XYZ file of C-alpha atoms in Angstrom:
638
model
C 18.930 -17.764 6.159
C 21.385 -17.083 3.282
C 18.870 -14.123 2.119
C 18.629 -12.848 5.840
C 22.150 -12.892 6.170
C 22.574 -11.061 2.784
C 20.040 -8.525 3.310
C 19.407 -7.982 6.865
C 20.529 -4.407 8.312
C 21.486 -2.884 11.521
C 18.812 -2.149 14.018
C 17.039 1.099 13.547
C 17.107 2.655 16.708
C 15.467 5.242 18.635
C 17.451 6.511 21.669
C 15.875 7.945 24.656
C 16.644 10.423 27.160
C 19.329 13.153 26.529
C 21.222 11.012 23.945
C 18.096 10.754 21.962
C 17.299 14.559 22.275
C 20.865 15.171 21.115
C 20.403 12.627 18.272
C 17.358 14.135 16.938
C 18.511 18.054 17.542
C 21.713 16.660 15.587
C 19.384 15.212 12.756
C 17.279 18.703 12.544
C 20.355 20.358 12.228
C 21.428 18.449 9.302
C 18.389 19.188 7.388
C 18.623 23.034 8.437
C 22.095 22.909 6.827
C 21.122 21.256 3.505
C 18.195 23.772 3.276
C 21.161 26.565 3.813
C 23.664 24.789 1.568
C 21.002 24.620 -1.241
C 19.483 27.919 -0.966
C 22.176 30.377 0.229
C 25.809 28.751 0.480
C 28.339 29.141 -2.167
C 30.487 26.230 -0.890
C 32.452 24.210 -3.479
C 30.256 21.055 -4.677
C 32.824 18.521 -3.672
C 33.130 20.262 -0.198
C 29.370 20.305 0.187
C 29.286 16.628 -0.812
C 32.169 15.682 1.562
C 30.487 17.519 4.627
C 27.170 15.755 3.709
C 28.587 12.285 3.699
C 30.276 13.028 7.218
C 27.199 14.187 8.762
C 25.529 11.142 7.370
C 28.091 8.664 8.704
C 27.698 10.389 11.932
C 23.830 9.779 11.983
C 24.339 6.307 10.663
C 26.412 4.965 13.373
C 24.390 6.748 16.222
C 20.954 5.427 14.583
C 21.792 2.021 13.053
C 23.012 -0.904 15.118
C 25.562 -3.166 14.099
C 23.228 -5.969 13.593
C 19.787 -6.848 13.596
C 19.737 -8.043 16.995
C 21.218 -5.051 18.491
C 19.432 -2.930 20.963
C 16.942 -0.322 19.871
C 17.499 2.482 22.379
C 21.084 2.075 23.800
C 23.987 3.038 21.686
C 27.091 0.973 22.535
C 30.500 2.774 23.061
C 31.876 1.340 19.674
C 29.268 3.225 17.761
C 29.961 6.359 19.590
C 33.618 6.053 18.763
C 32.911 5.275 15.249
C 30.464 8.378 14.987
C 33.246 10.444 16.594
C 35.812 9.374 14.168
C 33.362 10.053 11.063
C 32.968 13.605 12.557
C 36.928 14.091 12.770
C 37.297 12.617 9.424
C 34.744 14.946 8.133
C 36.591 17.991 9.810
C 39.910 16.911 7.902
C 38.229 16.465 4.543
C 36.235 19.541 4.718
C 39.105 21.649 5.944
C 41.335 20.471 3.123
C 38.558 20.345 0.490
C 40.081 23.554 -1.329
C 43.572 21.903 -1.679
C 41.924 18.681 -2.719
C 39.752 20.595 -5.500
C 43.189 22.111 -6.819
C 45.014 18.678 -7.132
C 45.852 17.299 -10.178
C 44.764 13.697 -9.887
C 47.397 11.411 -10.236
C 49.998 13.729 -10.645
C 50.396 15.693 -6.946
C 51.023 12.660 -4.646
C 48.845 12.259 -1.739
C 50.334 12.935 1.597
C 50.417 10.216 4.375
C 47.738 12.239 6.379
C 45.482 12.013 2.922
C 46.115 8.196 2.669
C 45.268 7.614 6.416
C 42.263 9.592 6.439
C 41.012 8.373 3.065
C 41.504 4.667 3.882
C 39.664 5.494 7.145
C 36.762 7.093 5.253
C 36.629 4.454 3.094
C 36.348 1.648 5.731
C 33.769 3.654 7.817
C 31.532 3.893 4.591
C 31.637 0.385 4.088
C 30.451 -0.326 7.224
C 27.705 2.183 6.981
C 26.665 0.636 3.403
C 26.762 -2.915 5.591
C 24.334 -1.306 8.039
C 22.132 0.657 5.775
C 21.429 -1.700 2.947
C 22.884 -4.862 4.150
C 25.729 -7.454 3.258
C 24.699 -8.110 -0.287
C 25.204 -4.545 -1.630
C 28.406 -4.720 0.621
C 29.871 -7.761 -1.179
C 28.985 -6.481 -4.516
C 31.255 -3.177 -3.643
C 34.023 -5.280 -2.205
C 33.938 -7.523 -5.243
C 34.396 -4.236 -7.290
C 37.094 -2.912 -5.390
C 39.072 -6.382 -5.299
C 38.676 -6.144 -9.063
C 40.296 -2.681 -9.279
C 43.260 -3.651 -7.447
C 43.674 -7.104 -8.599
C 42.403 -7.476 -11.982
C 45.416 -6.995 -13.646
C 46.266 -10.636 -12.788
C 43.282 -11.526 -15.155
C 43.509 -12.825 -18.662
C 41.253 -12.248 -21.533
C 38.729 -9.204 -22.101
C 38.167 -8.487 -18.184
C 42.210 -7.885 -17.325
C 43.243 -4.326 -16.997
C 46.314 -2.396 -16.098
C 47.985 -2.375 -12.818
C 46.396 -0.140 -10.395
C 48.470 0.594 -7.067
C 46.502 1.490 -3.695
C 47.397 5.119 -4.079
C 46.073 5.270 -7.468
C 43.013 3.748 -6.374
C 42.551 5.889 -3.287
C 43.351 8.858 -5.505
C 40.415 8.120 -7.929
C 37.939 6.566 -5.619
C 38.265 9.409 -2.434
C 40.069 12.419 -3.893
C 37.943 13.108 -6.994
C 34.321 13.492 -8.007
C 34.633 10.369 -9.941
C 34.184 8.119 -7.022
C 32.822 8.079 -3.561
C 32.012 11.813 -4.125
C 30.623 11.218 -7.545
C 26.891 11.837 -8.785
C 25.059 9.765 -6.482
C 25.872 11.319 -3.290
C 25.947 14.549 -4.667
C 22.339 14.298 -5.716
C 21.614 12.986 -2.489
C 23.013 15.746 -0.673
C 20.945 18.219 -2.952
C 17.624 18.004 -4.325
C 17.005 14.157 -3.210
C 17.208 15.274 0.358
C 15.170 18.544 -0.346
C 12.411 16.337 -2.039
C 12.325 13.815 0.890
C 12.041 17.152 3.148
C 8.893 18.247 1.023
C 7.262 14.677 1.277
C 7.924 14.390 5.060
C 6.402 17.955 5.719
C 3.542 17.497 3.158
C 2.721 14.089 4.807
C 2.831 15.388 8.464
C 0.775 18.447 7.868
C -2.204 16.191 6.274
C -1.434 15.859 2.651
C -1.383 11.922 3.095
C -4.704 12.065 4.607
C -5.952 14.268 1.936
C -4.978 11.761 -0.936
C -6.454 9.125 0.723
C -9.843 10.727 1.243
C -9.654 11.689 -2.596
C -8.971 8.279 -3.717
C -11.882 7.118 -1.418
C -14.233 9.681 -3.087
C -13.246 8.818 -6.563
C -13.218 5.028 -6.250
C -14.560 3.863 -2.995
C -18.069 3.129 -4.102
C -17.403 0.632 -7.067
C -16.790 -2.585 -7.020
C -13.661 -3.755 -5.270
C -13.511 0.173 -3.846
C -10.872 -0.575 -1.151
C -8.379 -1.816 -3.393
C -9.063 0.883 -5.996
C -8.419 3.240 -2.995
C -5.243 1.593 -2.648
C -4.253 1.968 -5.994
C -5.263 5.773 -6.273
C -3.877 6.743 -2.838
C -0.622 4.818 -3.262
C 0.038 6.616 -6.599
C -0.561 9.737 -5.313
C 1.169 9.295 -2.121
C 4.268 7.846 -4.459
C 4.474 11.219 -6.229
C 5.590 12.919 -3.064
C 7.676 10.174 -1.078
C 9.418 8.545 -3.983
C 9.771 5.324 -1.867
C 8.128 2.111 -2.358
C 8.668 0.597 1.044
C 7.734 3.973 2.641
C 4.249 3.920 0.735
C 3.659 0.604 1.440
C 4.219 1.292 5.137
C 2.136 4.499 5.277
C -0.989 4.062 2.975
C -0.567 -0.246 3.143
C -1.357 -0.146 6.997
C -4.669 1.368 6.218
C -5.840 -0.269 2.859
C -4.409 -3.765 3.063
C -6.427 -4.584 6.217
C -9.753 -3.027 4.529
C -9.182 -4.886 1.658
C -8.922 -8.121 3.659
C -12.167 -7.234 5.394
C -13.837 -6.687 2.232
C -12.985 -10.086 1.153
C -9.844 -10.126 -0.813
C -7.257 -12.605 -0.243
C -4.453 -11.542 1.991
C -1.782 -12.111 -0.713
C -3.737 -10.407 -3.457
C -4.398 -7.489 -0.826
C -0.714 -7.082 -0.058
C 0.065 -7.477 -3.898
C -2.022 -4.735 -5.005
C -0.447 -2.371 -2.282
C 2.978 -3.306 -3.216
C 2.536 -2.872 -6.839
C 0.806 0.443 -6.640
C 3.400 1.702 -4.232
C 6.189 0.607 -6.351
C 4.948 2.809 -9.132
C 4.951 5.817 -7.119
C 8.529 5.827 -8.023
C 7.842 6.207 -11.624
C 5.269 9.010 -11.382
C 6.060 12.712 -11.777
C 6.369 15.333 -10.374
C 8.430 13.604 -7.582
C 9.874 10.397 -8.912
C 12.458 9.571 -6.335
C 16.314 9.847 -5.911
C 17.084 7.459 -8.874
C 15.217 10.002 -11.418
C 17.286 12.813 -9.894
C 20.553 10.600 -10.484
C 19.507 9.885 -13.934
C 19.219 13.772 -14.935
C 22.481 14.338 -13.162
C 24.139 11.191 -14.920
C 22.998 11.868 -18.401
C 22.717 15.512 -18.571
C 18.810 15.467 -19.376
C 17.005 18.286 -17.599
C 14.804 16.803 -14.874
C 11.704 18.425 -16.196
C 12.118 16.338 -19.590
C 12.639 13.136 -17.948
C 9.318 14.037 -15.836
C 7.399 14.948 -19.068
C 8.670 11.644 -20.825
C 7.858 9.696 -18.168
C 4.172 10.844 -17.371
C 2.309 8.805 -19.828
C 4.312 5.269 -18.971
C 3.778 5.843 -15.501
C 0.006 6.410 -16.293
C -0.125 3.413 -18.131
C 1.651 1.599 -15.546
C -1.579 1.615 -13.465
C -4.005 0.884 -16.377
C -3.593 -3.009 -15.670
C -3.327 -2.803 -11.977
C -6.615 -1.047 -11.883
C -7.891 -3.476 -14.459
C -7.263 -6.575 -12.467
C -8.518 -5.064 -9.171
C -11.831 -4.204 -10.872
C -12.177 -7.720 -12.514
C -11.116 -9.582 -9.413
C -14.095 -7.576 -7.584
C -16.289 -8.847 -10.617
C -15.176 -12.305 -10.688
C -15.584 -12.826 -6.735
C -18.613 -10.573 -6.141
C -17.026 -7.933 -4.151
C -18.647 -4.801 -3.108
C -17.349 -1.366 -2.666
C -16.768 0.612 0.776
C -19.955 1.545 2.781
C -21.306 5.165 1.367
C -21.326 6.269 4.922
C -17.178 5.870 5.076
C -16.854 7.680 2.163
C -16.349 11.583 2.790
C -18.064 13.818 0.547
C -16.190 15.549 -2.084
C -17.046 19.140 -0.448
C -15.481 18.257 2.682
C -12.290 16.325 1.258
C -11.585 19.650 -0.764
C -12.467 22.114 2.086
C -9.998 19.914 4.591
C -7.123 19.312 2.011
C -7.776 20.553 -1.313
C -4.979 23.356 -0.681
C -2.386 20.548 -0.552
C -2.699 20.324 -4.345
C -1.101 23.856 -4.584
C 2.413 22.695 -3.596
C 2.349 19.884 -6.229
C 1.519 22.690 -8.789
C 4.242 25.064 -7.414
C 6.803 22.165 -8.035
C 5.358 21.504 -11.499
C 5.309 24.863 -12.361
C 8.734 25.700 -11.121
C 10.280 22.452 -13.326
C 8.379 23.516 -16.234
C 9.509 27.288 -15.976
C 13.281 26.101 -15.998
C 13.725 26.411 -12.316
C 16.226 23.397 -11.159
C 15.197 20.487 -9.107
C 16.771 22.089 -5.894
C 14.865 25.397 -6.200
C 11.708 23.762 -7.190
C 11.804 21.470 -4.332
C 12.831 24.640 -1.832
C 9.642 26.458 -3.369
C 7.408 23.442 -2.876
C 8.518 23.255 0.554
C 7.485 26.834 1.068
C 4.171 26.170 -0.388
C 3.433 23.400 1.946
C 4.385 25.227 5.126
C 2.622 28.198 3.756
C -0.566 26.133 3.005
C -0.564 24.282 6.083
C -0.662 27.460 8.290
C -3.861 28.568 6.646
C -6.222 26.040 8.594
C -5.666 25.559 12.515
C -5.956 21.678 11.926
C -3.063 21.427 9.738
C -0.814 24.183 11.213
C 2.898 23.546 11.987
C 4.208 24.255 15.475
C 7.711 24.284 16.572
C 7.576 20.656 17.584
C 5.811 19.584 14.352
C 8.674 21.663 12.256
C 11.363 19.756 14.618
C 9.973 16.505 13.879
C 9.736 16.902 10.055
C 13.427 18.414 10.073
C 14.623 15.376 12.336
C 12.692 13.028 10.131
C 14.029 13.881 6.990
C 17.496 13.186 7.728
C 16.628 9.813 9.591
C 15.027 8.862 6.054
C 17.983 9.908 4.339
C 20.556 7.737 6.285
C 19.814 4.613 3.666
C 19.749 6.493 0.856
C 23.020 8.172 1.572
C 24.720 4.505 2.259
C 23.159 3.237 -1.237
C 24.681 6.374 -2.911
C 27.903 6.039 -1.409
C 27.954 2.548 -2.309
C 27.285 3.365 -5.990
C 29.754 5.896 -6.023
C 32.517 3.476 -5.082
C 31.157 1.131 -7.753
C 31.154 3.968 -10.284
C 34.804 5.286 -9.677
C 36.182 1.376 -9.992
C 34.291 1.227 -13.315
C 35.653 4.508 -14.406
C 39.250 3.157 -13.214
C 39.253 -0.113 -15.309
C 36.983 0.564 -18.085
C 34.731 -2.320 -17.126
C 31.630 -0.770 -18.849
C 33.072 -1.196 -22.471
C 34.208 -4.706 -21.683
C 30.548 -5.361 -20.283
C 29.062 -4.119 -23.368
C 31.409 -6.506 -25.616
C 30.285 -9.405 -23.110
C 26.466 -8.523 -23.417
C 26.932 -8.297 -27.401
C 28.409 -11.717 -27.437
C 25.589 -13.139 -25.766
C 22.679 -11.312 -27.565
C 24.445 -10.851 -30.996
C 23.844 -7.396 -31.357
C 19.796 -8.144 -31.440
C 18.040 -5.298 -30.016
C 15.186 -7.256 -28.637
C 17.577 -9.785 -27.010
C 19.933 -7.289 -26.036
C 17.227 -5.200 -24.218
C 15.870 -8.659 -22.361
C 19.574 -9.139 -21.134
C 19.396 -5.678 -19.876
C 16.363 -6.012 -18.034
C 17.162 -9.407 -16.256
C 20.615 -7.748 -15.337
C 19.170 -4.797 -14.014
C 16.442 -6.706 -11.953
C 19.399 -9.081 -10.604
C 21.834 -5.879 -9.681
C 18.772 -4.533 -7.727
C 18.053 -7.510 -5.806
C 17.784 -6.315 -2.046
C 19.065 -2.879 -2.944
C 17.379 0.524 -3.111
C 16.500 1.952 -6.408
C 19.239 4.631 -6.510
C 22.004 2.035 -6.207
C 20.212 -0.489 -8.614
C 19.894 2.422 -11.147
C 23.155 3.529 -11.194
C 25.021 0.001 -11.376
C 22.616 -0.573 -14.197
C 23.180 2.808 -15.827
C 27.093 2.423 -15.800
C 27.181 -1.183 -16.837
C 24.216 -1.567 -19.302
C 23.592 1.904 -20.682
C 26.706 1.784 -23.231
C 25.017 -1.096 -24.563
C 21.853 1.017 -25.245
C 24.020 3.412 -26.902
C 25.828 0.846 -29.116
C 22.332 -0.427 -30.232
C 21.423 3.328 -31.377
C 18.847 3.202 -28.687
C 17.765 7.036 -27.711
C 19.511 8.223 -24.339
C 16.327 9.170 -22.525
C 14.179 6.152 -23.549
C 17.478 3.811 -22.505
C 17.861 5.107 -19.355
C 14.212 5.207 -18.479
C 14.106 1.416 -19.568
C 16.848 0.922 -16.954
C 14.846 3.100 -14.528
C 11.661 0.817 -14.773
C 13.507 -2.094 -13.864
C 15.615 -0.939 -11.381
C 12.393 0.166 -9.694
C 10.620 -3.349 -10.266
C 13.477 -4.910 -8.387
C 11.726 -3.646 -5.177
C 8.900 -6.186 -6.130
C 10.669 -9.022 -7.838
C 11.160 -12.408 -6.058
C 13.212 -13.505 -4.329
C 14.320 -10.300 -2.769
C 11.389 -8.161 -2.815
C 11.835 -5.558 -0.139
C 8.358 -3.904 -0.833
C 6.774 -7.237 -0.450
C 8.824 -8.044 2.745
C 7.190 -4.476 4.247
C 3.977 -5.555 3.033
C 3.858 -9.300 4.582
C 3.926 -7.788 8.106
C 0.898 -5.966 7.648
C -0.917 -8.635 5.652
C 0.405 -11.637 7.642
C 1.367 -13.433 4.583
C 4.300 -15.149 2.958
C 6.412 -12.277 1.339
C 7.576 -14.555 -1.455
C 3.697 -15.211 -2.266
C 3.087 -11.730 -2.189
C 5.954 -10.687 -4.549
C 4.941 -13.531 -7.033
C 1.176 -12.150 -7.104
C 2.763 -8.596 -7.504
C 4.661 -9.323 -10.542
C 1.681 -10.599 -12.105
C -0.496 -7.334 -10.978
C 2.510 -5.075 -12.157
C 2.711 -6.666 -15.375
C 2.429 -3.308 -17.155
C 5.990 -2.465 -15.981
C 7.842 -5.352 -17.348
C 6.087 -4.444 -20.719
C 5.913 -0.799 -21.012
C 9.716 -0.319 -21.241
C 10.118 -2.423 -24.156
C 7.202 -0.510 -25.828
C 8.191 2.949 -25.373
C 11.924 1.809 -26.736
C 10.084 0.748 -30.145
C 7.461 3.574 -29.939
C 9.031 6.628 -28.685
C 5.596 8.163 -28.984
C 4.829 6.855 -25.672
C 7.674 9.066 -24.348
C 6.029 11.874 -26.097
C 8.309 12.080 -28.956
C 7.549 12.328 -32.531
C 4.478 13.557 -34.304
C 0.970 14.163 -33.021
C -0.419 11.015 -34.947
C 2.427 9.082 -33.394
C 2.092 9.813 -30.157
C -1.799 9.199 -30.375
C -1.449 5.879 -32.000
C 1.331 4.670 -29.637
C -0.658 5.813 -26.403
C -4.212 4.491 -27.725
C -2.569 0.962 -28.787
C -0.843 0.774 -25.535
C -4.018 1.666 -23.302
C -5.935 -0.961 -25.064
C -3.264 -3.608 -25.355
C -2.687 -3.162 -21.274
C -6.227 -3.725 -20.653
C -6.332 -6.787 -22.563
C -3.335 -8.200 -21.307
C -4.754 -7.711 -17.577
C -7.848 -9.420 -18.802
C -5.980 -12.298 -19.865
C -3.696 -12.290 -16.646
C -6.888 -12.397 -14.604
C -8.925 -14.751 -17.009
C -12.196 -12.789 -16.600
C -14.559 -11.127 -19.090
C -17.983 -10.910 -18.283
C -17.261 -14.194 -17.061
C -14.550 -16.775 -16.582
C -12.443 -17.238 -19.912
C -10.903 -20.383 -21.145
C -7.094 -20.857 -21.339
C -7.138 -20.453 -25.114
C -8.773 -17.480 -24.794
C -6.607 -15.863 -22.450
C -3.262 -16.723 -24.757
C -5.022 -15.229 -27.829
C -6.357 -11.929 -25.861
C -2.523 -11.952 -24.349
C -1.093 -12.495 -27.882
C -2.988 -9.758 -29.287
C -2.401 -7.323 -26.662
C 1.363 -7.891 -27.524
C 0.733 -7.029 -30.986
C -0.751 -3.801 -30.113
C 1.742 -2.939 -27.747
C 4.970 -3.623 -29.958
C 3.785 -3.929 -33.511
C 3.711 -1.379 -36.277
C 0.366 -0.415 -38.293
C -0.201 -3.931 -39.840
C 0.930 -6.001 -36.803
C -1.374 -3.779 -34.780
C -4.576 -4.428 -37.114
C -3.704 -8.127 -36.729
C -3.705 -8.081 -32.931
C -7.034 -5.833 -32.862
C -8.439 -8.486 -35.020
C -7.216 -11.191 -32.893
C -8.625 -9.445 -29.631
C -12.494 -8.652 -31.392
C -12.728 -12.105 -32.574
C -11.614 -13.748 -29.325
C -14.050 -11.407 -27.513
C -17.101 -12.462 -29.612
C -16.002 -16.044 -28.871
C -15.922 -15.143 -25.098
C -19.548 -14.196 -25.175
C -20.610 -17.576 -26.412
C -18.719 -19.666 -24.129
C -18.801 -17.750 -20.754
C -21.604 -16.855 -18.368
C -22.172 -13.423 -16.458
C -21.101 -13.181 -13.248
C -24.339 -12.919 -11.767
C -25.430 -16.414 -13.594
C -22.198 -18.265 -11.945
C -23.367 -16.817 -8.587
C -26.764 -17.947 -9.172
C -25.594 -21.243 -9.989
C -23.361 -21.791 -7.027
C -25.971 -20.490 -4.509
């Protein structure tokens, strides 16, 4: 009951009739404006972000009801009034944007109108956050705002100087360090454009192509349906960047298929959740959080994508291994060959959808900004779709893509606005450095212990939040700890990104598991616990690349090869230990030895790695004398 209260969002409406047509047209217009602003407009960045927030607030109050019990088709008069107010406030801020950009913060006084409109914008934003991402994140934002205004009354390390309301409003609303800061700026530009790219690719048939390709590659082998889920979710995740969206899109097909082939419902749903969650870590499109990371750290997005490639691929190694071992353990067959399309047909029908991904990758590698890379990818999608009649996009399909993209960005905009409010407060009070001091007091400046504290705090901060909010909160509070420990900026922020993404499947608030529960008809907490076991690699890999930068393609060729090979082998045997199967069921002691050996390979230097490899080899030899093959076990049962 408490979890529902904290994390329930408003009802997503689908207005009908003339109002519905108006709302969808308005939403499509927002997408057109974003494309124009990205490609042609010379509007000041602050003014652009203000315009974007105003448009998103209007859409929020038109499309998201005040509670989970609100009507799904009818827009109440209060929401119409709020939408109109958001539009008026947007007009005020956009019309005064040039004056605001020339102000000297905390020196030029705010006018009475500034205070009135700034306060109204703050209240409307808080209500939009509550409707889009729930009361949990809203309370966190309120807590930070209260700390900003009244933290001067605290004693000790958390106390700060007095901040008046006008001082608070000036920093929070009238600068690019608060509400209109990095998160919302990213949402207004390339995050929106990549969502538009993903929507266009999916609507034109790209999602079906990825599923058919995954079916051909893995469908015939034992546990084929689950392997299809892993591969198709990874491929679709590269264009969606959203675990929940990925679960709903691919899981509606793969989860029922896995259940039909004999997988338990909780395992089937967990496979889909863990595979879909990893899509937010897989280049070339890693989701809004990765774009925010590029903007926040100043590291080029292409450098982040290149560094993230090997860890993202390694993430899927234990997932695929566990799926394969579970199929062998339970004697599960692959998909009927008649249901698997031949490779020639797959490539004829959808092979051209690889072109947009190549275009985006080429653009990023050749130094184009993520904004222009997304635009080029979008043009490539439309061009490729027009070649075949079956995928051709008519006016109604283009209109649907434009409106759907804006609707998908509503929740992202709410999360990014909340993150901006928190960042503004942390900047004002210097809380980040104080937080670092507290972490050091707990960990004693030990690197491993500090990383464990950072991982736990990131997951806790991300409970029930969209990944962008979870990442930026953790980045502002925890990244300074990484810097004081001497950890490389790229490795430290990727570490935070991994655990921010994993908050989507970590209980008790696992939003991706809740999305899968409706499809699998299973308890979401049971799914979440199973997902953590399957996504084991995601909780180990971040520690590994902090200690072994070779996993991020940093260092000599030998260091990279050694790190990648050791991690690959380690994750396979860690999955074997978790699943408890290697040519037959293995004993608990053998599982612990294999897991310990895997950890030595993953984190150790040359000597420790050699010891871990020896432990694994000896344990494997031991298992050969104590286990029976799956065929022998099945014959005994029969």
